[in-house]
XYZ file of C-alpha atoms in Angstrom:
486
model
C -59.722 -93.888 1.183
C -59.089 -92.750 4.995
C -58.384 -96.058 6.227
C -55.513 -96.775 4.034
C -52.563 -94.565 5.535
C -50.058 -96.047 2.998
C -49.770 -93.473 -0.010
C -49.556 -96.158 -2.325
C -52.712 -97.877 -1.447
C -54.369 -94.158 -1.196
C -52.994 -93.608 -5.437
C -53.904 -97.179 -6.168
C -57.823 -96.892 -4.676
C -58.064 -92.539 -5.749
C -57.177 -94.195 -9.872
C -59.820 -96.903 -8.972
C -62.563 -94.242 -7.888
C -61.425 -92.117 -10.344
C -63.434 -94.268 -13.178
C -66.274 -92.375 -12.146
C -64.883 -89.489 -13.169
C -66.210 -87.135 -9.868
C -64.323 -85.786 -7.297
C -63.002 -88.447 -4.790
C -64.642 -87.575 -1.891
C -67.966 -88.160 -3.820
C -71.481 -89.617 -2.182
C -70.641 -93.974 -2.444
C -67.851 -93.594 -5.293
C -65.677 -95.679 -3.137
C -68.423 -98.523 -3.739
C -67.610 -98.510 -7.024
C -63.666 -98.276 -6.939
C -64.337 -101.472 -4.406
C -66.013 -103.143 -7.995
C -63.064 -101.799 -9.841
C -60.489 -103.715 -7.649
C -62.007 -106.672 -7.218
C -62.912 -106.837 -10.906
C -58.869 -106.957 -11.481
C -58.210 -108.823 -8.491
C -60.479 -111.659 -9.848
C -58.518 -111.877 -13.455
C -57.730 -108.628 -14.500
C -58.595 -105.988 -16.812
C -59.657 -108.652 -20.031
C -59.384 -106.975 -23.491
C -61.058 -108.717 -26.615
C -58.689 -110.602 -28.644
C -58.528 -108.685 -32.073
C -60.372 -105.558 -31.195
C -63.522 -104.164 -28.938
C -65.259 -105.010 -32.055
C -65.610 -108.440 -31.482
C -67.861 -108.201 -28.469
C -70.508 -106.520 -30.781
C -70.230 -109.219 -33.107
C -70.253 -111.978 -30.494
C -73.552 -110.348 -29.126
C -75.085 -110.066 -32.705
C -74.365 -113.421 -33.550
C -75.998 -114.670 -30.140
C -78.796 -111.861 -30.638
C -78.982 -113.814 -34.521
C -78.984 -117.557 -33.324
C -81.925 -116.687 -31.421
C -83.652 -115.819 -34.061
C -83.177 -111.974 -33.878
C -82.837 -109.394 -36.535
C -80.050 -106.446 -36.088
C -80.999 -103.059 -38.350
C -77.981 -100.689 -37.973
C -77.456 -97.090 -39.981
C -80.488 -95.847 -39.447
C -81.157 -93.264 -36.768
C -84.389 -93.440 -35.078
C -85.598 -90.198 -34.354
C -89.123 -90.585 -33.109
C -91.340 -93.508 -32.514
C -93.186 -93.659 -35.332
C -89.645 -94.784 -37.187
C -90.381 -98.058 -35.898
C -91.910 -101.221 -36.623
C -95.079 -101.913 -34.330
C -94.220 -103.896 -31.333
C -95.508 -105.089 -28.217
C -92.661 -102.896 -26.317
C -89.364 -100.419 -26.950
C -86.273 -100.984 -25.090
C -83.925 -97.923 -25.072
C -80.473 -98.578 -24.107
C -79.748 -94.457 -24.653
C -78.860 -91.605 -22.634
C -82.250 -90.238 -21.093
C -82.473 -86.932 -23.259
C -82.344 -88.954 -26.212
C -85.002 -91.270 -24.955
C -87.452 -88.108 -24.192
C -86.519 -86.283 -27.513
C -87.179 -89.992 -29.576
C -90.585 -91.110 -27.849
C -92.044 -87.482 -26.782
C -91.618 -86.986 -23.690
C -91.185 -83.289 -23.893
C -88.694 -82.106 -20.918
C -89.372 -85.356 -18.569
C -85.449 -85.495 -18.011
C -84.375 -82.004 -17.815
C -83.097 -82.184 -14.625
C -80.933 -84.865 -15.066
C -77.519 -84.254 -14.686
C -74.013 -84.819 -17.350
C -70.893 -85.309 -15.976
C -67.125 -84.304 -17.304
C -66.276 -85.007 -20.897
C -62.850 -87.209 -21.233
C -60.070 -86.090 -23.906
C -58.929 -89.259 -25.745
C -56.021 -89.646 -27.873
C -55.130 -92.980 -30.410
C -51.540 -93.943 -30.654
C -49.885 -96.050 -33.370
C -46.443 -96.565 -31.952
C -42.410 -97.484 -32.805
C -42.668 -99.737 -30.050
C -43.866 -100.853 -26.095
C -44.420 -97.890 -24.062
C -40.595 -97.234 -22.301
C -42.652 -97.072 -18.687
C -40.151 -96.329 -15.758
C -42.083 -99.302 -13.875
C -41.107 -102.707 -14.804
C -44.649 -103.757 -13.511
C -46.497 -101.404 -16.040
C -44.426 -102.873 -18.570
C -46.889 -106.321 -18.909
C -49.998 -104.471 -17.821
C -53.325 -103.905 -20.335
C -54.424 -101.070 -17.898
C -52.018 -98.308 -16.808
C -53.363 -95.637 -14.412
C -51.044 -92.413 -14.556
C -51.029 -89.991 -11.267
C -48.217 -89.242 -9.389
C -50.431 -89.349 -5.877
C -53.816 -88.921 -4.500
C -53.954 -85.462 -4.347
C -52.733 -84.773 -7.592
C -55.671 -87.125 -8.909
C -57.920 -85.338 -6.576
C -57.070 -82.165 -8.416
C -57.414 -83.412 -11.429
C -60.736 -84.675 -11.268
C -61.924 -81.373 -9.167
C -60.820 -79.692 -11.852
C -62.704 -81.105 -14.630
C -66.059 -81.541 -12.646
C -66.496 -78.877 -10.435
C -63.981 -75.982 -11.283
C -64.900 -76.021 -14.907
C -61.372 -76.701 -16.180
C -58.805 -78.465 -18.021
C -56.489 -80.039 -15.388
C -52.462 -79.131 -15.430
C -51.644 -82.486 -14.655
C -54.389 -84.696 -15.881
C -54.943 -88.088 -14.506
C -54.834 -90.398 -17.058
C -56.505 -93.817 -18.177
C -54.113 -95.679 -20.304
C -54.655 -99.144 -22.314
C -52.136 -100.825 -24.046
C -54.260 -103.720 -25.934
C -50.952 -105.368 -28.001
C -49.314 -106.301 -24.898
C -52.236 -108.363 -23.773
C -52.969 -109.165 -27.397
C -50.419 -108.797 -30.270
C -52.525 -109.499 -33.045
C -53.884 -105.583 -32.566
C -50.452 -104.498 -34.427
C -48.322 -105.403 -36.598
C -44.561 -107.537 -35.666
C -42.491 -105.161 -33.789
C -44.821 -102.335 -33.379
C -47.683 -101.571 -30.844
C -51.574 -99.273 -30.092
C -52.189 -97.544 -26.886
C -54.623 -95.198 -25.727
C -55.109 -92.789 -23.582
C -57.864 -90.553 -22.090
C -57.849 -88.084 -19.193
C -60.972 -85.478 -17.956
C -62.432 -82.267 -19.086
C -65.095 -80.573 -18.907
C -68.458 -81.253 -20.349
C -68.514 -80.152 -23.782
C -65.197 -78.775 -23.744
C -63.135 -77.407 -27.171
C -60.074 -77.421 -25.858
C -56.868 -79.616 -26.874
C -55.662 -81.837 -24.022
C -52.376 -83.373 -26.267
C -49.804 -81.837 -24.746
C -50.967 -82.297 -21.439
C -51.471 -85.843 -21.349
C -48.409 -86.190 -23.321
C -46.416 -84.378 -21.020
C -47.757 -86.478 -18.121
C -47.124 -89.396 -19.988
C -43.503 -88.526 -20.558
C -42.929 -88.010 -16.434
C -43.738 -91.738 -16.340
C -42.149 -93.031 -20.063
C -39.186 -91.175 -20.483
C -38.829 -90.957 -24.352
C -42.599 -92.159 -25.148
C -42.922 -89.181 -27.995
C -40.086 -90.707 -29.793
C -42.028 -93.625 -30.275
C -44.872 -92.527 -31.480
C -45.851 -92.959 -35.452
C -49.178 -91.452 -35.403
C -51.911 -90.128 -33.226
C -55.979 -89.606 -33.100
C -57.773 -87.161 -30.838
C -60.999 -86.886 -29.813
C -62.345 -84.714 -27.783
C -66.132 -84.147 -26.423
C -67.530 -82.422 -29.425
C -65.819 -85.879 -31.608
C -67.502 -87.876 -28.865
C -70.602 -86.849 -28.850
C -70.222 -86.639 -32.799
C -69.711 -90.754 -32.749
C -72.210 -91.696 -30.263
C -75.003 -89.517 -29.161
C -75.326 -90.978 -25.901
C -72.032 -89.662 -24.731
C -73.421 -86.251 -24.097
C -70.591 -82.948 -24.126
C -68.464 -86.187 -24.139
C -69.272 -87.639 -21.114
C -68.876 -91.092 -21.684
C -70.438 -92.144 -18.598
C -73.926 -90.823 -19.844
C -74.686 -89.175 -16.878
C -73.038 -87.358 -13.512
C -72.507 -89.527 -10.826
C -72.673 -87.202 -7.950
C -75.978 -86.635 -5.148
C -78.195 -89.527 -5.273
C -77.940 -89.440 -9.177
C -75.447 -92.044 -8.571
C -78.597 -94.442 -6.751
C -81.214 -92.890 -8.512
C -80.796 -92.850 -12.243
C -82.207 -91.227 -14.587
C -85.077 -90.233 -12.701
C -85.345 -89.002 -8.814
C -88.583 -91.106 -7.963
C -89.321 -94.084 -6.384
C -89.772 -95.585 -9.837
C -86.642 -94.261 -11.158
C -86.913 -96.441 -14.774
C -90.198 -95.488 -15.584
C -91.433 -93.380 -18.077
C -94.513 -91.949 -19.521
C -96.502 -92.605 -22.885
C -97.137 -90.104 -25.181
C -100.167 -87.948 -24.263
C -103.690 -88.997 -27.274
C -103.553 -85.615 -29.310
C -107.679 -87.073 -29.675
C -108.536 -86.981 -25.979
C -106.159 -85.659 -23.210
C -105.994 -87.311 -20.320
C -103.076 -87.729 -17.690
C -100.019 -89.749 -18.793
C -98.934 -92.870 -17.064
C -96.041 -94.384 -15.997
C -94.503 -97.684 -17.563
C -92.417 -99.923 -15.757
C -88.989 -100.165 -17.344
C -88.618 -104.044 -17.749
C -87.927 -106.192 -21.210
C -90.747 -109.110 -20.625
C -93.967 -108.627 -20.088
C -96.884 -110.544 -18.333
C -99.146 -111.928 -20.816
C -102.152 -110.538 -19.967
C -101.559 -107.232 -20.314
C -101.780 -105.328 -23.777
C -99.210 -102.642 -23.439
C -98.765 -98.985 -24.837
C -95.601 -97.562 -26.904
C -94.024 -96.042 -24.436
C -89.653 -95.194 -23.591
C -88.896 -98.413 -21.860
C -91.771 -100.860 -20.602
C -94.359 -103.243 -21.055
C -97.217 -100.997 -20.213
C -97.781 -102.619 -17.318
C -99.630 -100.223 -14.772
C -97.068 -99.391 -11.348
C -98.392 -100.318 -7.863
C -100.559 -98.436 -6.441
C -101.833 -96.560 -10.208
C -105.208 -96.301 -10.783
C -106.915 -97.377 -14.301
C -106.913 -93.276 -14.865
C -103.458 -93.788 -15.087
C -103.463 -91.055 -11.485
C -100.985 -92.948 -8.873
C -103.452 -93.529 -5.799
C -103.220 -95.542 -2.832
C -105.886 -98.247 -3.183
C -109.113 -97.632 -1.244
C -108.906 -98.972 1.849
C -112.995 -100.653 1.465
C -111.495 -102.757 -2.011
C -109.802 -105.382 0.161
C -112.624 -107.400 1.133
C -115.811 -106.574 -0.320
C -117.731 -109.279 1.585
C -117.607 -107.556 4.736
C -118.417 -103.937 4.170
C -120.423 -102.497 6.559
C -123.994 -101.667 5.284
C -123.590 -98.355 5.123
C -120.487 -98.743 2.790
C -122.061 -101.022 0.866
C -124.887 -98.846 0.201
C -122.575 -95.997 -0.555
C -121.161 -98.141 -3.216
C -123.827 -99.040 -5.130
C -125.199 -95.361 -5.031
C -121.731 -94.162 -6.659
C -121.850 -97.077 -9.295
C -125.795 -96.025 -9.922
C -124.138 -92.629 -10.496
C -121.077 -93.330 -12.564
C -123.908 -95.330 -14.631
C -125.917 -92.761 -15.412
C -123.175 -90.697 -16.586
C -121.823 -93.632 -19.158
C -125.592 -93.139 -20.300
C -125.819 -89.796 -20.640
C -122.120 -89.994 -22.811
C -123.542 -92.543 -25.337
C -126.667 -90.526 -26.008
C -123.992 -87.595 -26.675
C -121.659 -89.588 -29.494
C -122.315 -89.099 -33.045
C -123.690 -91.950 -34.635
C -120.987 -94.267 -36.054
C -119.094 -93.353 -39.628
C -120.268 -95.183 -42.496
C -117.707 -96.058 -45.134
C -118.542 -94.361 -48.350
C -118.251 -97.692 -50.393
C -121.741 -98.845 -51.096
C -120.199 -102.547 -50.622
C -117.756 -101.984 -47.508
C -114.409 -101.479 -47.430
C -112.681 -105.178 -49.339
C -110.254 -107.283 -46.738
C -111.670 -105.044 -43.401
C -114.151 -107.173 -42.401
C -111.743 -110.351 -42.660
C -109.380 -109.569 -40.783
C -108.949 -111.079 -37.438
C -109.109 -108.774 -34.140
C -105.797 -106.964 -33.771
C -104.455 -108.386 -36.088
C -102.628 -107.010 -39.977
C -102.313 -108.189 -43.289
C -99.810 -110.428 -43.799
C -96.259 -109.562 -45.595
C -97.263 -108.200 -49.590
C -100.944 -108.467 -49.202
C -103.019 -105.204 -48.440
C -106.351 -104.586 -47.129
C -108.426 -101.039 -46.861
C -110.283 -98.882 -44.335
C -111.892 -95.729 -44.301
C -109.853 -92.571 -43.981
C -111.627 -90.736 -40.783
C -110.735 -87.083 -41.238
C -107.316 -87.530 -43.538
C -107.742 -85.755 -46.507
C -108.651 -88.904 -48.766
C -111.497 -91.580 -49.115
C -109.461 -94.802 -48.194
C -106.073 -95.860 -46.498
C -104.713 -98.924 -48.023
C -102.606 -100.893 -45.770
C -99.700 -102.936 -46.569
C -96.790 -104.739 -45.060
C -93.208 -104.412 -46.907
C -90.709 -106.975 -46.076
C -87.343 -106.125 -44.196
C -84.792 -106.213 -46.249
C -82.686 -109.554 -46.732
C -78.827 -109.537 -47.996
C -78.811 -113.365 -47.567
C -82.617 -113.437 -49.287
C -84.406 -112.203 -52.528
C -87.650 -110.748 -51.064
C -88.225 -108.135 -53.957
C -91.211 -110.395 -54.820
C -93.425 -109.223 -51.198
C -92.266 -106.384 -52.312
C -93.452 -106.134 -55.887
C -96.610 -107.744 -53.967
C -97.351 -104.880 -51.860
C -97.976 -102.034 -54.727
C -99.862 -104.892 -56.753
C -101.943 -105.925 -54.098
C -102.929 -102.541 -53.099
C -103.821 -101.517 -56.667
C -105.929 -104.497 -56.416
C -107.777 -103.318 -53.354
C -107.964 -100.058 -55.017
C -109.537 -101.316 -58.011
C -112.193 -103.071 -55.924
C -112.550 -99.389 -54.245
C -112.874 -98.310 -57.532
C -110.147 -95.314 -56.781
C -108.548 -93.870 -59.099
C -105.936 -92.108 -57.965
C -103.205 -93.873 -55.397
C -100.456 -92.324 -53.875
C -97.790 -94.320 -52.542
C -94.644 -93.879 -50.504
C -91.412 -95.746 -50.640
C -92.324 -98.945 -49.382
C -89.594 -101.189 -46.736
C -86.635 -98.186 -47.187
C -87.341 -96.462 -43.962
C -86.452 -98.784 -40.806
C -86.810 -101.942 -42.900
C -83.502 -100.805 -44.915
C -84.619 -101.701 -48.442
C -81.960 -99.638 -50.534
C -83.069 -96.874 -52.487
C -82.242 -97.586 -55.959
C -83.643 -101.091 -55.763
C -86.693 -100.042 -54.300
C -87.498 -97.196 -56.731
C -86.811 -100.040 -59.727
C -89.434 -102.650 -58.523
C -91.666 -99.958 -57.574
C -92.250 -98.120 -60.699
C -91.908 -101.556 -62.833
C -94.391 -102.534 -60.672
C -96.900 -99.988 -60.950
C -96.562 -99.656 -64.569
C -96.900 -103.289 -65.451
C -99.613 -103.972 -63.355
C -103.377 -104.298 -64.830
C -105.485 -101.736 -63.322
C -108.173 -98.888 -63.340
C -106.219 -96.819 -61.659
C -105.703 -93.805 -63.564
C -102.658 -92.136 -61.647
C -100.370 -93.269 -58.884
C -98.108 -91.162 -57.191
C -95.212 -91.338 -55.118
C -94.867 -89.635 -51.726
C -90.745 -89.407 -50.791
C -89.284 -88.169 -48.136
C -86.105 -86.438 -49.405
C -84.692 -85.583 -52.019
C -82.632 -89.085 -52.492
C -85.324 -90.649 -52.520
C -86.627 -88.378 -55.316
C -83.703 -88.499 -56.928
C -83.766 -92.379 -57.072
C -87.877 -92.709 -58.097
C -87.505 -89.570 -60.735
C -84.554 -91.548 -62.490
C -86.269 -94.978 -62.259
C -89.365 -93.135 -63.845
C -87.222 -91.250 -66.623
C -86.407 -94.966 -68.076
């Protein structure tokens, strides 16, 4: 901003910078006000004809003609709310990602930025701006000069305050597009900075900043919406104390994100609760290499980082690894003494491990031993292994189908308790207990599920002399106890 000297140009670029709602003279924000104006130097500000909406549903569709499958209203809160998969993608706000796959307080230190104060207008009519220019404009930055943006933002990220003068974001889409209203009438929006998490009610500010610039604007309006950061946050979790940028962008947070490393996207698997050991790192990246067999982990393919050991400890490699065929003798020798070593000790392990578990089924466990390596039953059939230390003789596995509003797939469904009182039967258990099969992420509805299950179970043949159902909550209780009082 020092090498404009026009005041103008200094309020045009501080509103550009200002997107990144920090203080102005910020570590690289004028980078990203250079984006800003070249982004509406190129061809404007676009909005999407008949709402933002239709840029989700232009993605799904794409996401859908490539053969993808969307699940929506259903809130993952760990990782074992998901389907198995080769690897997660998490497009959330880091604290979310460490409270959903475990990774205890990984991303404490990362830093929130100010919260924004928005405000929904359904108006008489255009916006009566003083500027002729503003007048055809989608985008409409409000400050009256640099330094009163300057304070404004200060005030919001560093003094801990609500700003006098706020500056303000403004978007009117029904200029740009006038399907958004009806005949006559127009939307606008408008949002200006808080602090994070603040309770406060920003309305008459921004309105009274708004009327410096639109003499009469109040007159015209018909109805309004606020929001501010605690409704934020309340929508969208990722937009932490209302900070809809998901994170500060201040220090080298604003290069660095979310993690102050040289491998800033990756994260760390869940530690075995059966053997500790150190974690590792994962790569953050959305395809992975073929040969490797990756690990549930935030964001990755569970490919190993440069330089990581197969201990999962980060290590330079050894200097002797590069070309074995020309190791000095004495290395050489010192080699083969450490692997006689490390040899021994794999020896001495073996002899320590308790002899293998036998299953307590005089014939096996059915549909184990024919079942390829790595790889499940298919949708509605079910297959059995031993229990290991669960409280139970047998775990009978089955796949539910996802649920279809385009298919009728209550038959795999119907399939999965039959099939699995088959197995049982061959077990010869007789007592099953079952839980709600394809309503957790597969988003089988409740009602329907509870009806095939218990018509299921009850008119299927079988030695079993009780089956129970597991349930979650108590909708889902509610659902299977009124299916069962029929």
């Amino acid at each position: 901003m020092r090498r404009f000297r026009d005041e103008k140009a200094r309020t045009l670029f501080a509103g550009l910078v200002a997107h990144v709602m920090a203080p102005l003279g910020g570590f690289a924000t004028s980078a990203i006000g250079l984006v800003f104006a070249l982004a509406a130097h190129a061809r404007g500000w676009p909005v999407a004809r008949g709402g933002s909406q239709a840029i989700s549903d232009a993605l799904a569709g794409y996401l859908t003609d490539l053969g993808g499958t969307l699940h929506t209203d259903y809130e993952v809160k760990r990782l074992d709310d998901l389907p198995p998969a080769r690897a997660y993608v998490f497009d959330t706000s880091p604290t979310a990602l460490a409270r959903i796959a475990g990774l205890g307080r990984y991303y404490d230190d990362y830093r929130y930025g100010p919260g924004v104060f928005k405000i929904d207008y359904a108006l008489d009519g255009p916006v009566p701006w003083t500027a002729e220019e503003a007048r055809a404009a989608g985008t409409v930055q409000i400050g009256a000069d640099s330094a009163e943006i300057g304070a404004a933002l200060h005030a919001a990220s560093r003094a801990g305050r609500a700003p006098e003068r706020p500056f303000l974001i403004t978007v009117q889409p029904s200029v740009a597009d006038p399907t958004r209203a009806p005949e006559g009438k127009h939307v606008f929006w408008a949002y200006g900075h808080v602090p994070n998490g603040w309770t406060g009610d920003l309305t008459d500010a921004i309105e009274r900043q708004l009327e410096r610039f639109a003499p009469g604007f109040r007159d015209r309006v018909l109805a309004r919406a606020t929001a501010g950061p605690p409704e934020l946050a309340a929508r969208n979790a990722n937009y932490v104390g209302g900070d809809i940028a998901s994170g500060a962008v201040s220090g080298l947070q604003i290069l660095l994100r979310p993690k102050l490393s040289l491998f800033p996207y990756a994260t760390r698997t869940r530690p075995s609760t059966s053997a500790p050991r150190p974690p590792r790192r994962v790569p953050a990246c959305t395809a992975c290499p073929g040969t490797t067999r990756p690990r549930p982990s935030g964001a990755g393919c569970g490919r190993p980082d440069p330089g990581e050991g197969r201990d999962g400890h980060d290590r330079a490699p050894h200097p002797h690894h590069a070309r074995p065929g020309r190791h000095h003798p004495r290395e050489r020798r010192r080699h083969r003494q450490r692997g006689q070593l490390l040899a021994a000790r794999r020896r001495r392990r073996r002899r320590r491990r308790p002899p293998p578990r036998r299953p307590r089924h005089p014939a096996g466990v059915p549909g184990a031993a024919r079942l390829p390596l790595r790889q499940g039953p298919a949708t509605g059939r079910a297959v059995a292994t031993t229990a290991g230390d669960l409280d139970a003789r047998w775990v009978i596995h089955t796949v539910g189908p996802v649920w279809s509003a385009t298919e009728d797939r209550s038959g795999l469904l119907a399939s999965c308790y039959r099939e699995s009182l088959r197995v049982a039967d061959e077990l010869g258990a007789r007592t099953v207990a079952f839980p709600a099969i394809s309503t957790g992420v597969y988003r089988w509805p409740m009602d329907d599920a509870a009806r095939i299950a218990i018509t299921t179970v009850r008119e299927t043949r079988t030695s079993v002399e009780e089956a129970r159902f597991v349930l979650f909550d108590d909708r889902a209780y509610a659902a299977f106890a009124e299916q069962a009082a029929h």
